[in-house]
Structure formats: C-alpha cells, structure tokens
Tab-separated table of C-alpha atoms in Angstrom:
chain	number	residue	atom	x	y	z
A	1	UNK	CA	-28.458	-8.973	-111.713
A	2	UNK	CA	-31.549	-10.988	-111.043
A	3	UNK	CA	-33.984	-8.925	-109.062
A	4	UNK	CA	-33.496	-10.985	-105.933
A	5	UNK	CA	-33.929	-7.581	-104.396
A	6	UNK	CA	-37.540	-7.879	-104.981
A	7	UNK	CA	-38.158	-11.619	-104.863
A	8	UNK	CA	-37.996	-12.216	-101.151
A	9	UNK	CA	-36.935	-9.106	-99.304
A	10	UNK	CA	-39.190	-7.667	-96.646
A	11	UNK	CA	-40.813	-4.427	-97.769
A	12	UNK	CA	-41.193	-1.114	-96.054
A	13	UNK	CA	-37.981	-0.689	-94.055
A	14	UNK	CA	-37.175	2.664	-95.664
A	15	UNK	CA	-33.678	3.867	-96.453
A	16	UNK	CA	-30.669	1.583	-96.658
A	17	UNK	CA	-27.043	2.679	-96.420
A	18	UNK	CA	-24.387	0.848	-98.423
A	19	UNK	CA	-20.748	1.599	-97.586
A	20	UNK	CA	-18.396	0.244	-100.242
A	21	UNK	CA	-14.819	-0.976	-99.869
A	22	UNK	CA	-11.590	0.900	-100.376
A	23	UNK	CA	-9.097	0.508	-97.522
A	24	UNK	CA	-7.948	3.880	-96.213
A	25	UNK	CA	-10.282	5.537	-98.727
A	26	UNK	CA	-13.069	4.643	-96.296
A	27	UNK	CA	-12.290	7.945	-94.561
A	28	UNK	CA	-14.289	9.624	-97.334
A	29	UNK	CA	-17.417	7.831	-96.112
A	30	UNK	CA	-16.948	9.362	-92.670
A	31	UNK	CA	-17.086	12.859	-94.147
A	32	UNK	CA	-20.306	12.081	-96.020
A	33	UNK	CA	-21.922	10.720	-92.855
A	34	UNK	CA	-20.671	13.733	-90.903
A	35	UNK	CA	-22.470	16.102	-93.274
A	36	UNK	CA	-25.664	14.042	-93.133
A	37	UNK	CA	-25.564	14.027	-89.329
A	38	UNK	CA	-25.263	17.807	-89.426
A	39	UNK	CA	-28.203	18.568	-91.709
A	40	UNK	CA	-30.373	15.656	-90.535
A	41	UNK	CA	-32.519	17.375	-87.910
A	42	UNK	CA	-32.842	14.421	-85.579
A	43	UNK	CA	-30.509	12.224	-83.569
A	44	UNK	CA	-32.569	9.315	-84.895
A	45	UNK	CA	-30.675	7.023	-87.246
A	46	UNK	CA	-31.878	7.768	-90.833
A	47	UNK	CA	-30.735	4.343	-92.089
A	48	UNK	CA	-32.819	1.421	-90.755
A	49	UNK	CA	-30.778	-0.959	-92.938
A	50	UNK	CA	-26.990	-0.607	-92.888
A	51	UNK	CA	-24.743	-2.694	-95.154
A	52	UNK	CA	-20.992	-2.709	-95.502
A	53	UNK	CA	-18.253	-4.475	-97.386
A	54	UNK	CA	-14.491	-4.384	-96.777
A	55	UNK	CA	-13.612	-1.152	-94.940
A	56	UNK	CA	-17.256	-0.189	-95.352
A	57	UNK	CA	-18.134	-3.093	-93.072
A	58	UNK	CA	-16.111	-1.490	-90.278
A	59	UNK	CA	-17.785	1.894	-90.713
A	60	UNK	CA	-21.182	0.175	-90.980
A	61	UNK	CA	-20.749	-1.820	-87.760
A	62	UNK	CA	-19.470	1.246	-85.933
A	63	UNK	CA	-22.547	3.293	-86.893
A	64	UNK	CA	-24.895	0.362	-86.249
A	65	UNK	CA	-23.560	-0.061	-82.717
A	66	UNK	CA	-24.367	3.606	-82.073
A	67	UNK	CA	-27.641	3.798	-84.004
A	68	UNK	CA	-29.463	5.027	-80.911
A	69	UNK	CA	-27.711	8.389	-81.355
A	70	UNK	CA	-26.670	8.745	-84.983
A	71	UNK	CA	-25.068	12.148	-84.554
A	72	UNK	CA	-22.922	11.023	-81.642
A	73	UNK	CA	-21.975	7.853	-83.478
A	74	UNK	CA	-20.719	9.784	-86.487
A	75	UNK	CA	-18.761	12.150	-84.223
A	76	UNK	CA	-17.072	9.174	-82.573
A	77	UNK	CA	-16.286	7.637	-85.962
A	78	UNK	CA	-14.794	10.923	-87.163
A	79	UNK	CA	-12.530	11.064	-84.109
A	80	UNK	CA	-11.485	7.454	-84.632
A	81	UNK	CA	-10.403	8.035	-88.234
A	82	UNK	CA	-8.658	11.328	-87.527
A	83	UNK	CA	-6.643	9.620	-84.809
A	84	UNK	CA	-5.600	6.644	-86.949
A	85	UNK	CA	-2.021	5.737	-87.642
A	86	UNK	CA	-0.919	3.052	-90.062
A	87	UNK	CA	0.614	1.017	-87.241
A	88	UNK	CA	-2.818	0.881	-85.586
A	89	UNK	CA	-4.172	-1.000	-88.621
A	90	UNK	CA	-1.293	-3.288	-89.565
A	91	UNK	CA	2.210	-3.952	-88.320
A	92	UNK	CA	4.847	-1.581	-89.691
A	93	UNK	CA	7.787	-2.298	-87.371
A	94	UNK	CA	11.043	-3.119	-89.126
A	95	UNK	CA	11.470	-6.749	-87.958
A	96	UNK	CA	7.910	-7.728	-88.853
A	97	UNK	CA	7.982	-6.049	-92.269
A	98	UNK	CA	11.415	-7.311	-93.278
A	99	UNK	CA	10.721	-10.859	-92.119
A	100	UNK	CA	7.460	-10.884	-94.090
A	101	UNK	CA	9.227	-9.691	-97.248
A	102	UNK	CA	12.022	-12.250	-96.797
A	103	UNK	CA	9.478	-15.010	-96.211
A	104	UNK	CA	7.838	-14.223	-99.538
A	105	UNK	CA	11.191	-13.960	-101.313
A	106	UNK	CA	12.500	-17.276	-100.021
A	107	UNK	CA	9.190	-19.044	-100.679
A	108	UNK	CA	9.072	-17.837	-104.285
A	109	UNK	CA	12.728	-18.650	-104.846
A	110	UNK	CA	12.687	-22.164	-103.385
A	111	UNK	CA	9.220	-23.178	-104.489
A	112	UNK	CA	7.486	-22.926	-101.129
A	113	UNK	CA	7.517	-24.589	-97.759
A	114	UNK	CA	4.113	-26.270	-97.804
A	115	UNK	CA	2.040	-25.230	-94.778
A	116	UNK	CA	4.650	-22.619	-93.871
A	117	UNK	CA	3.988	-20.588	-97.009
A	118	UNK	CA	3.089	-16.947	-96.273
A	119	UNK	CA	-0.611	-16.087	-96.110
A	120	UNK	CA	-0.307	-12.337	-96.522
A	121	UNK	CA	2.125	-9.511	-97.034
A	122	UNK	CA	0.982	-7.551	-93.967
A	123	UNK	CA	-0.375	-8.519	-90.553
A	124	UNK	CA	-3.515	-6.764	-89.337
A	125	UNK	CA	-3.397	-7.782	-85.684
A	126	UNK	CA	-3.474	-4.110	-84.601
A	127	UNK	CA	-6.778	-3.638	-86.455
A	128	UNK	CA	-8.344	-6.519	-84.541
A	129	UNK	CA	-7.334	-4.949	-81.231
A	130	UNK	CA	-8.711	-1.589	-82.367
A	131	UNK	CA	-12.077	-3.064	-83.360
A	132	UNK	CA	-12.446	-5.053	-80.149
A	133	UNK	CA	-11.766	-1.898	-78.176
A	134	UNK	CA	-13.981	0.540	-80.094
A	135	UNK	CA	-17.030	-1.496	-81.165
A	136	UNK	CA	-19.325	-3.035	-78.579
A	137	UNK	CA	-21.130	-5.691	-80.588
A	138	UNK	CA	-23.699	-6.154	-77.822
A	139	UNK	CA	-24.813	-2.587	-78.569
A	140	UNK	CA	-25.848	-3.695	-82.061
A	141	UNK	CA	-28.333	-6.093	-80.468
A	142	UNK	CA	-29.541	-3.323	-78.153
A	143	UNK	CA	-30.147	-0.971	-81.101
A	144	UNK	CA	-32.045	-3.709	-82.957
A	145	UNK	CA	-34.283	-4.361	-79.967
A	146	UNK	CA	-34.992	-0.652	-79.460
A	147	UNK	CA	-35.953	-0.118	-83.096
A	148	UNK	CA	-33.102	2.319	-83.767
A	149	UNK	CA	-31.824	-0.210	-86.307
A	150	UNK	CA	-33.616	-2.821	-88.407
A	151	UNK	CA	-30.728	-4.791	-89.892
A	152	UNK	CA	-26.945	-4.833	-90.291
A	153	UNK	CA	-25.277	-6.769	-93.111
A	154	UNK	CA	-21.587	-7.572	-93.594
A	155	UNK	CA	-20.354	-9.325	-96.751
A	156	UNK	CA	-17.234	-11.486	-97.066
A	157	UNK	CA	-15.952	-13.810	-99.811
A	158	UNK	CA	-15.432	-17.516	-99.198
A	159	UNK	CA	-12.153	-18.879	-100.540
A	160	UNK	CA	-13.522	-22.408	-100.163
A	161	UNK	CA	-16.747	-22.095	-102.153
A	162	UNK	CA	-15.995	-19.044	-104.285
A	163	UNK	CA	-19.252	-17.413	-103.150
A	164	UNK	CA	-20.080	-14.076	-101.585
A	165	UNK	CA	-21.577	-14.571	-98.141
A	166	UNK	CA	-23.634	-11.808	-96.552
A	167	UNK	CA	-23.916	-12.200	-92.782
A	168	UNK	CA	-26.863	-10.210	-91.466
A	169	UNK	CA	-28.295	-9.485	-88.049
A	170	UNK	CA	-31.907	-8.406	-87.658
A	171	UNK	CA	-35.293	-9.593	-86.435
A	172	UNK	CA	-36.706	-13.060	-86.989
A	173	UNK	CA	-38.793	-11.986	-89.990
A	174	UNK	CA	-35.664	-11.776	-92.147
A	175	UNK	CA	-35.009	-14.938	-94.132
A	176	UNK	CA	-31.769	-16.381	-95.482
A	177	UNK	CA	-31.334	-16.307	-99.257
A	178	UNK	CA	-29.392	-18.106	-101.962
A	179	UNK	CA	-28.640	-16.719	-105.402
A	180	UNK	CA	-26.043	-17.341	-108.094
A	181	UNK	CA	-22.639	-17.320	-106.356
A	182	UNK	CA	-23.927	-15.477	-103.277
A	183	UNK	CA	-25.831	-16.238	-100.113
A	184	UNK	CA	-27.266	-14.466	-97.100
A	185	UNK	CA	-27.298	-15.997	-93.631
A	186	UNK	CA	-28.639	-14.596	-90.389
A	187	UNK	CA	-26.239	-14.589	-87.434
A	188	UNK	CA	-24.820	-12.409	-84.704
A	189	UNK	CA	-22.178	-10.070	-86.150
A	190	UNK	CA	-18.766	-10.247	-84.474
A	191	UNK	CA	-15.310	-8.793	-84.974
A	192	UNK	CA	-14.404	-11.879	-87.042
A	193	UNK	CA	-16.958	-10.889	-89.697
A	194	UNK	CA	-15.416	-7.434	-90.017
A	195	UNK	CA	-11.883	-8.807	-90.266
A	196	UNK	CA	-13.000	-11.325	-92.892
A	197	UNK	CA	-14.822	-8.698	-94.941
A	198	UNK	CA	-11.844	-6.306	-94.889
A	199	UNK	CA	-9.091	-8.863	-95.568
A	200	UNK	CA	-7.631	-7.490	-98.795
A	201	UNK	CA	-6.392	-10.406	-100.925
A	202	UNK	CA	-2.654	-11.088	-100.493
A	203	UNK	CA	-2.240	-7.926	-98.400
A	204	UNK	CA	-4.082	-9.141	-95.261
A	205	UNK	CA	-4.557	-12.748	-94.078
A	206	UNK	CA	-7.859	-14.576	-94.632
A	207	UNK	CA	-10.121	-15.011	-91.617
A	208	UNK	CA	-11.714	-18.247	-90.531
A	209	UNK	CA	-15.454	-18.297	-89.916
A	210	UNK	CA	-16.888	-21.673	-89.053
A	211	UNK	CA	-15.266	-24.203	-91.343
A	212	UNK	CA	-14.271	-21.770	-94.112
A	213	UNK	CA	-11.703	-19.063	-94.740
A	214	UNK	CA	-12.958	-15.706	-95.950
A	215	UNK	CA	-11.427	-12.653	-97.578
A	216	UNK	CA	-12.490	-9.227	-98.735
A	217	UNK	CA	-16.214	-9.060	-99.448
A	218	UNK	CA	-15.766	-7.106	-102.679
A	219	UNK	CA	-13.956	-10.060	-104.234
A	220	UNK	CA	-17.115	-12.057	-105.045
A	221	UNK	CA	-19.932	-9.571	-104.547
A	222	UNK	CA	-21.178	-9.117	-108.095
A	223	UNK	CA	-24.440	-7.474	-106.935
A	224	UNK	CA	-23.483	-5.048	-104.141
A	225	UNK	CA	-27.025	-3.633	-103.828
A	226	UNK	CA	-28.510	-7.071	-103.247
A	227	UNK	CA	-28.075	-7.322	-99.431
A	228	UNK	CA	-29.795	-3.988	-98.737
A	229	UNK	CA	-32.739	-4.892	-100.953
A	230	UNK	CA	-33.063	-8.394	-99.481
A	231	UNK	CA	-33.288	-6.771	-96.069
A	232	UNK	CA	-36.182	-4.607	-97.227
A	233	UNK	CA	-34.691	-1.233	-98.171
A	234	UNK	CA	-36.931	0.818	-100.477
A	235	UNK	CA	-34.134	3.234	-101.377
A	236	UNK	CA	-30.380	2.995	-100.961
A	237	UNK	CA	-27.756	5.644	-100.379
A	238	UNK	CA	-24.440	4.311	-101.659
A	239	UNK	CA	-21.136	5.876	-100.619
A	240	UNK	CA	-18.311	4.830	-102.937
A	241	UNK	CA	-14.594	5.559	-102.825
A	242	UNK	CA	-13.615	6.376	-106.421
A	243	UNK	CA	-14.385	9.454	-108.473
A	244	UNK	CA	-16.182	8.933	-111.784
A	245	UNK	CA	-14.122	11.255	-113.931
A	246	UNK	CA	-12.573	9.495	-116.954
A	247	UNK	CA	-8.802	9.140	-116.894
A	248	UNK	CA	-7.185	11.275	-119.578
A	249	UNK	CA	-5.138	9.280	-122.114
A	250	UNK	CA	-1.420	10.057	-122.352
A	251	UNK	CA	-0.345	12.770	-124.769
A	252	UNK	CA	0.192	11.524	-128.303
A	253	UNK	CA	3.886	12.356	-128.264
A	254	UNK	CA	4.580	10.333	-125.120
A	255	UNK	CA	6.147	6.901	-125.439
A	256	UNK	CA	3.930	4.460	-123.490
A	257	UNK	CA	5.574	2.714	-120.569
A	258	UNK	CA	4.799	-0.860	-119.579
A	259	UNK	CA	2.808	-0.859	-116.327
A	260	UNK	CA	4.646	-1.957	-113.212
A	261	UNK	CA	3.342	-4.604	-110.841
A	262	UNK	CA	2.206	-1.754	-108.599
A	263	UNK	CA	0.324	-0.065	-111.466
A	264	UNK	CA	-1.502	-3.293	-112.223
A	265	UNK	CA	-2.290	-3.844	-108.539
A	266	UNK	CA	-3.779	-0.356	-108.335
A	267	UNK	CA	-6.086	-1.014	-111.281
A	268	UNK	CA	-7.130	-4.353	-109.785
A	269	UNK	CA	-8.034	-2.657	-106.502
A	270	UNK	CA	-10.107	-0.057	-108.370
A	271	UNK	CA	-11.915	-2.853	-110.196
A	272	UNK	CA	-12.436	-4.846	-107.000
A	273	UNK	CA	-14.053	-2.027	-105.060
A	274	UNK	CA	-15.926	-0.036	-107.682
A	275	UNK	CA	-16.734	-1.646	-111.024
A	276	UNK	CA	-19.378	-4.111	-109.808
A	277	UNK	CA	-21.006	-1.364	-107.765
A	278	UNK	CA	-21.387	1.044	-110.681
A	279	UNK	CA	-22.685	-1.700	-112.966
A	280	UNK	CA	-25.226	-2.808	-110.363
A	281	UNK	CA	-26.552	0.733	-110.031
A	282	UNK	CA	-26.974	0.918	-113.801
A	283	UNK	CA	-28.889	-2.384	-113.849
A	284	UNK	CA	-31.183	-1.263	-111.062
A	285	UNK	CA	-32.039	1.942	-112.923
A	286	UNK	CA	-32.836	-0.007	-116.063
A	287	UNK	CA	-35.225	-2.172	-114.050
A	288	UNK	CA	-36.812	0.955	-112.574
A	289	UNK	CA	-37.327	2.228	-116.120
A	290	UNK	CA	-38.898	-1.055	-117.208
A	291	UNK	CA	-41.288	-1.008	-114.244
A	292	UNK	CA	-42.291	2.579	-115.010
A	293	UNK	CA	-43.594	1.353	-118.379
A	294	UNK	CA	-45.793	-1.354	-116.812
A	295	UNK	CA	-49.404	-0.221	-116.241
A	296	UNK	CA	-50.180	0.143	-112.497
A	297	UNK	CA	-52.905	-2.519	-112.666
A	298	UNK	CA	-50.345	-5.039	-113.993
A	299	UNK	CA	-47.530	-4.434	-111.500
A	300	UNK	CA	-49.074	-6.754	-108.943
A	301	UNK	CA	-48.335	-9.632	-111.315
A	302	UNK	CA	-44.571	-9.245	-110.929
A	303	UNK	CA	-42.384	-9.673	-107.825
A	304	UNK	CA	-40.401	-6.625	-108.893
A	305	UNK	CA	-40.661	-3.292	-107.136
A	306	UNK	CA	-39.022	0.054	-107.701
A	307	UNK	CA	-35.871	0.642	-105.650
A	308	UNK	CA	-34.366	4.097	-105.775
A	309	UNK	CA	-30.634	4.622	-105.418
A	310	UNK	CA	-28.441	7.653	-104.855
A	311	UNK	CA	-24.689	7.252	-105.113
A	312	UNK	CA	-22.207	9.652	-103.544
A	313	UNK	CA	-18.644	9.451	-104.810
A	314	UNK	CA	-15.547	11.645	-104.403
A	315	UNK	CA	-15.377	14.887	-106.352
A	316	UNK	CA	-11.585	14.765	-106.452
A	317	UNK	CA	-8.989	12.200	-107.462
A	318	UNK	CA	-8.155	10.281	-104.288
A	319	UNK	CA	-4.879	9.032	-105.764
A	320	UNK	CA	-3.790	12.654	-106.134
A	321	UNK	CA	-4.717	13.289	-102.494
A	322	UNK	CA	-2.597	10.289	-101.507
A	323	UNK	CA	0.312	11.732	-103.471
A	324	UNK	CA	0.259	14.810	-101.239
A	325	UNK	CA	0.561	12.670	-98.101
A	326	UNK	CA	2.673	9.639	-99.066
A	327	UNK	CA	5.577	10.839	-96.929
A	328	UNK	CA	3.407	10.194	-93.881
A	329	UNK	CA	3.451	6.449	-94.476
A	330	UNK	CA	6.012	4.504	-92.398
A	331	UNK	CA	9.393	3.994	-94.047
A	332	UNK	CA	9.121	0.221	-93.963
A	333	UNK	CA	5.913	0.303	-96.016
A	334	UNK	CA	7.511	2.730	-98.452
A	335	UNK	CA	10.245	0.136	-99.018
A	336	UNK	CA	7.670	-2.533	-99.829
A	337	UNK	CA	5.763	-0.251	-102.191
A	338	UNK	CA	8.925	0.776	-104.004
A	339	UNK	CA	9.912	-2.861	-104.414
A	340	UNK	CA	6.515	-3.613	-105.977
A	341	UNK	CA	6.686	-0.642	-108.338
A	342	UNK	CA	3.801	1.065	-106.541
A	343	UNK	CA	5.729	4.218	-105.674
A	344	UNK	CA	6.113	7.279	-107.857
A	345	UNK	CA	4.217	6.568	-111.101
A	346	UNK	CA	0.788	6.907	-109.517
A	347	UNK	CA	-0.466	6.613	-105.978
A	348	UNK	CA	-3.340	4.170	-106.344
A	349	UNK	CA	-1.921	1.462	-104.083
A	350	UNK	CA	-0.780	3.874	-101.345
A	351	UNK	CA	-4.235	5.462	-101.430
A	352	UNK	CA	-5.631	2.178	-100.051
A	353	UNK	CA	-2.947	1.645	-97.385
A	354	UNK	CA	-2.239	5.160	-96.080
A	355	UNK	CA	-3.935	5.273	-92.674
A	356	UNK	CA	-2.411	8.553	-91.486
A	357	UNK	CA	-4.060	11.726	-90.079
A	358	UNK	CA	-3.229	14.128	-92.905
A	359	UNK	CA	-4.528	11.866	-95.643
A	360	UNK	CA	-7.570	10.558	-93.772
A	361	UNK	CA	-8.413	14.065	-92.598
A	362	UNK	CA	-8.379	15.442	-96.134
A	363	UNK	CA	-10.627	12.629	-97.349
A	364	UNK	CA	-13.065	13.248	-94.479
A	365	UNK	CA	-13.160	16.932	-95.399
A	366	UNK	CA	-13.757	16.074	-99.065
A	367	UNK	CA	-16.663	13.785	-98.198
A	368	UNK	CA	-18.135	16.423	-95.903
A	369	UNK	CA	-17.922	19.136	-98.575
A	370	UNK	CA	-19.284	16.876	-101.316
A	371	UNK	CA	-22.309	15.845	-99.246
A	372	UNK	CA	-23.049	19.404	-98.095
A	373	UNK	CA	-23.084	20.480	-101.736
A	374	UNK	CA	-25.946	18.014	-102.276
A	375	UNK	CA	-27.736	18.757	-99.023
A	376	UNK	CA	-31.170	19.339	-100.514
A	377	UNK	CA	-30.947	16.340	-102.829
A	378	UNK	CA	-29.780	13.974	-100.096
A	379	UNK	CA	-32.402	15.251	-97.653
A	380	UNK	CA	-35.195	14.715	-100.182
A	381	UNK	CA	-33.845	11.240	-100.842
A	382	UNK	CA	-33.751	10.302	-97.164
A	383	UNK	CA	-37.266	11.655	-96.692
A	384	UNK	CA	-38.508	9.659	-99.675
A	385	UNK	CA	-39.682	12.762	-101.525
A	386	UNK	CA	-37.156	12.656	-104.377
A	387	UNK	CA	-38.239	11.253	-107.769
A	388	UNK	CA	-37.028	7.768	-108.587
A	389	UNK	CA	-33.856	7.787	-110.681
A	390	UNK	CA	-34.236	6.388	-114.195
A	391	UNK	CA	-31.762	5.797	-117.029
A	392	UNK	CA	-32.718	9.175	-118.541
A	393	UNK	CA	-30.841	10.755	-115.638
A	394	UNK	CA	-27.762	9.430	-117.415
A	395	UNK	CA	-26.115	9.386	-113.997
A	396	UNK	CA	-25.379	13.074	-114.286
A	397	UNK	CA	-27.549	14.135	-111.374
A	398	UNK	CA	-27.581	11.128	-109.086
A	399	UNK	CA	-24.338	9.255	-109.674
A	400	UNK	CA	-21.659	11.892	-109.066
A	401	UNK	CA	-21.270	14.933	-106.799
C-alpha cells in the first residue's frame, strides 16, 4: 500500500472510524458503537472522520447524519437493527423469489436472453425504501457545517473501470485523489451511494451513479484504510466482522468432502470483506515501525506520518451464531440457500443474509460485550493517549478482542 495516506491528506482531524463490510454481520458494529457511546462521557461525536464500505457504509451514514448527538444516534441505530426483518432488506415473497430463481435457471439453460439476462439473485428495493425513510441526508450537511463532523466517505466499486471509488463529503479543503486502481471524489452523499456500496456481487443488483454501474465497495478496495487517512485521520478505529481465530483443520481420520458452491461462496465473502483489511493494517504497522527508526530531525524530509490503528473484531464465530438462528430466515430464502449448497455444512452465507431480530440482536450484544471488555484501551485510543501500535505488538493486543 503506497502511503497515499500521508502524501496528500489533511492533517490534524483526529480519530477516524472505519466500518467494514459484511451484510447482516454489520449488526456487530452497532454493538461496538453502543458500548463506546456508553463509556464516552460526552454526546459529542468522537469520530470527526467516518468511513464505510458495504453494510458499513449504511451504518456510517446513519451515524454521520446524527453526529450532533452521537449517543442518540447510536441508540436510534440499535433500534433500527433490532427491528429489522429480512423482508425489509430484500424481497422474500414467494412469487418474487421463485421467478428470480427460474429466470436464472432458464437463462443458464438457454444461453441467455441478451438485455433480459438477470442482474442479481435478490432484489433490494425494500432496503432503498428503508434508507430513504431513516436517513436524512440533509442532516449530514448540517453536521458538517456545525463542526460535529469533518468528513464522511463511502466506497463503491466501478464495474466499468474496475476501480474503487471513494465518494466523500466534507469541507472545501479536502482534495480529490487518484491512486493505483482507486480514486476519491468529493460530492454530496445520497442514498444511491449507499446502495452502490452495499450491492453484494450477484446477490444484489448494481447501482448506477452518473455514467457507471457500481457494486460492493469491498470488491476493489485493496487499501481500506486509505480513505480515512486521505481525509486527515491521525488514528483509525476499525470495526470488522470476522473473528481472527484460525479455523481448525478436519480430524485426520475424516474423509475430506469437496466444497459445495455455497461453501466456496462463503469463503469468497470472507475474503471480500476481511482479507484486504487485515493486510492493510499489517502494512500500516510496518510503516509505523519504519518511521520510528528515522531520527526526529530527518522525519520532515518524508511525506510519511505515523497513523495509529486499533481494530475491533468479533470474539466469537459469527457463522456459529448464524447457525443458532437460521430457522428465522424466510422459507423462500432457505430454498435458495439449499439449492446452492449453502445450507447445513456451515453457515457462512446465511450469516451475511440473515437480517432477523434474534441473530442481529445476538451480534449487537457480542459487539457491546467485546468493546466493554476493552473500555480502557479504546478510551485511551480515542483520547490519543495510547502508544502507537507497532509490529512488535504482533496483533495480540490491538488486533483482536
């Protein structure tokens, strides 16, 4: 990762918040924010720079629109997620689901119908209605003008150019940027940016912005920390959606089974939302270590600056949590998941699509408990009094709960 973070970004904006992608797993982020709102002594927003990708873009925009009262904003977001139902995010009615499946089947069997080929497996029209109802995008501008917020960034992936595009809204001092396979452009954030950023490939339809179609922001974002640093964050709190515990290999006596299409899809989703993020954090820490070895009188000769990062990730296996709640998912979606081999062997794919109260509520509670367990560490980080993380940390203290 080139240190674009430090080449042109405005300095001195304080703490940035990065909310990663993960579909229904985004409920975990709500729990983390809920704990922070509880032990943060002020209603003031502790995150001048807020960045989101995929479902994280929705949570980011929601908090940004309520940055004038951070605690109230988090409470509202918690209520929103606890009241979710899958049919409020995408269509689950029998006619819509069956017709979509048949459309795919006939298209694959007959070699397509040209422009009538299906664009996605599911239709997220209900999500658009939900976002238009619950997020007042004019309030984002109000929070920026009042100083409660410095910048909001939403990242989507262009299917036309193959580049990650970060759309950001902030004051006039913030400049656009261009790097390898990714760009940043100032604009007014709208519901279309959120729908583009959260359009899971194949699952949800691409969204048109200007003259291009965009999909999930995690698809092309090889440097997830880059937007926050470009916008001037000196330290970044990252909230991910996958635990860092290694997966145990199968017992030696077990005969390995070929992975199903659903198994493969689950691994691809894990890669999409998490692998680039963890690698980017490692690169940043290596750069911090390199800078720590440069004599103070020489540091002015480099555009690099130290950026601290703290990453909060689930303490438990979210796929296991999904397994306890899969019966909540509508029957029509169960049929689709079974047909794709994503039902029964593991619950990775359902863990991204299960927008139901029991599952989301348990993830919120997990995030809340995990963040409370690190209360002192997170508080010191937000206050800027924690030591900068270096590779010697080995990730053991600052990368996992």
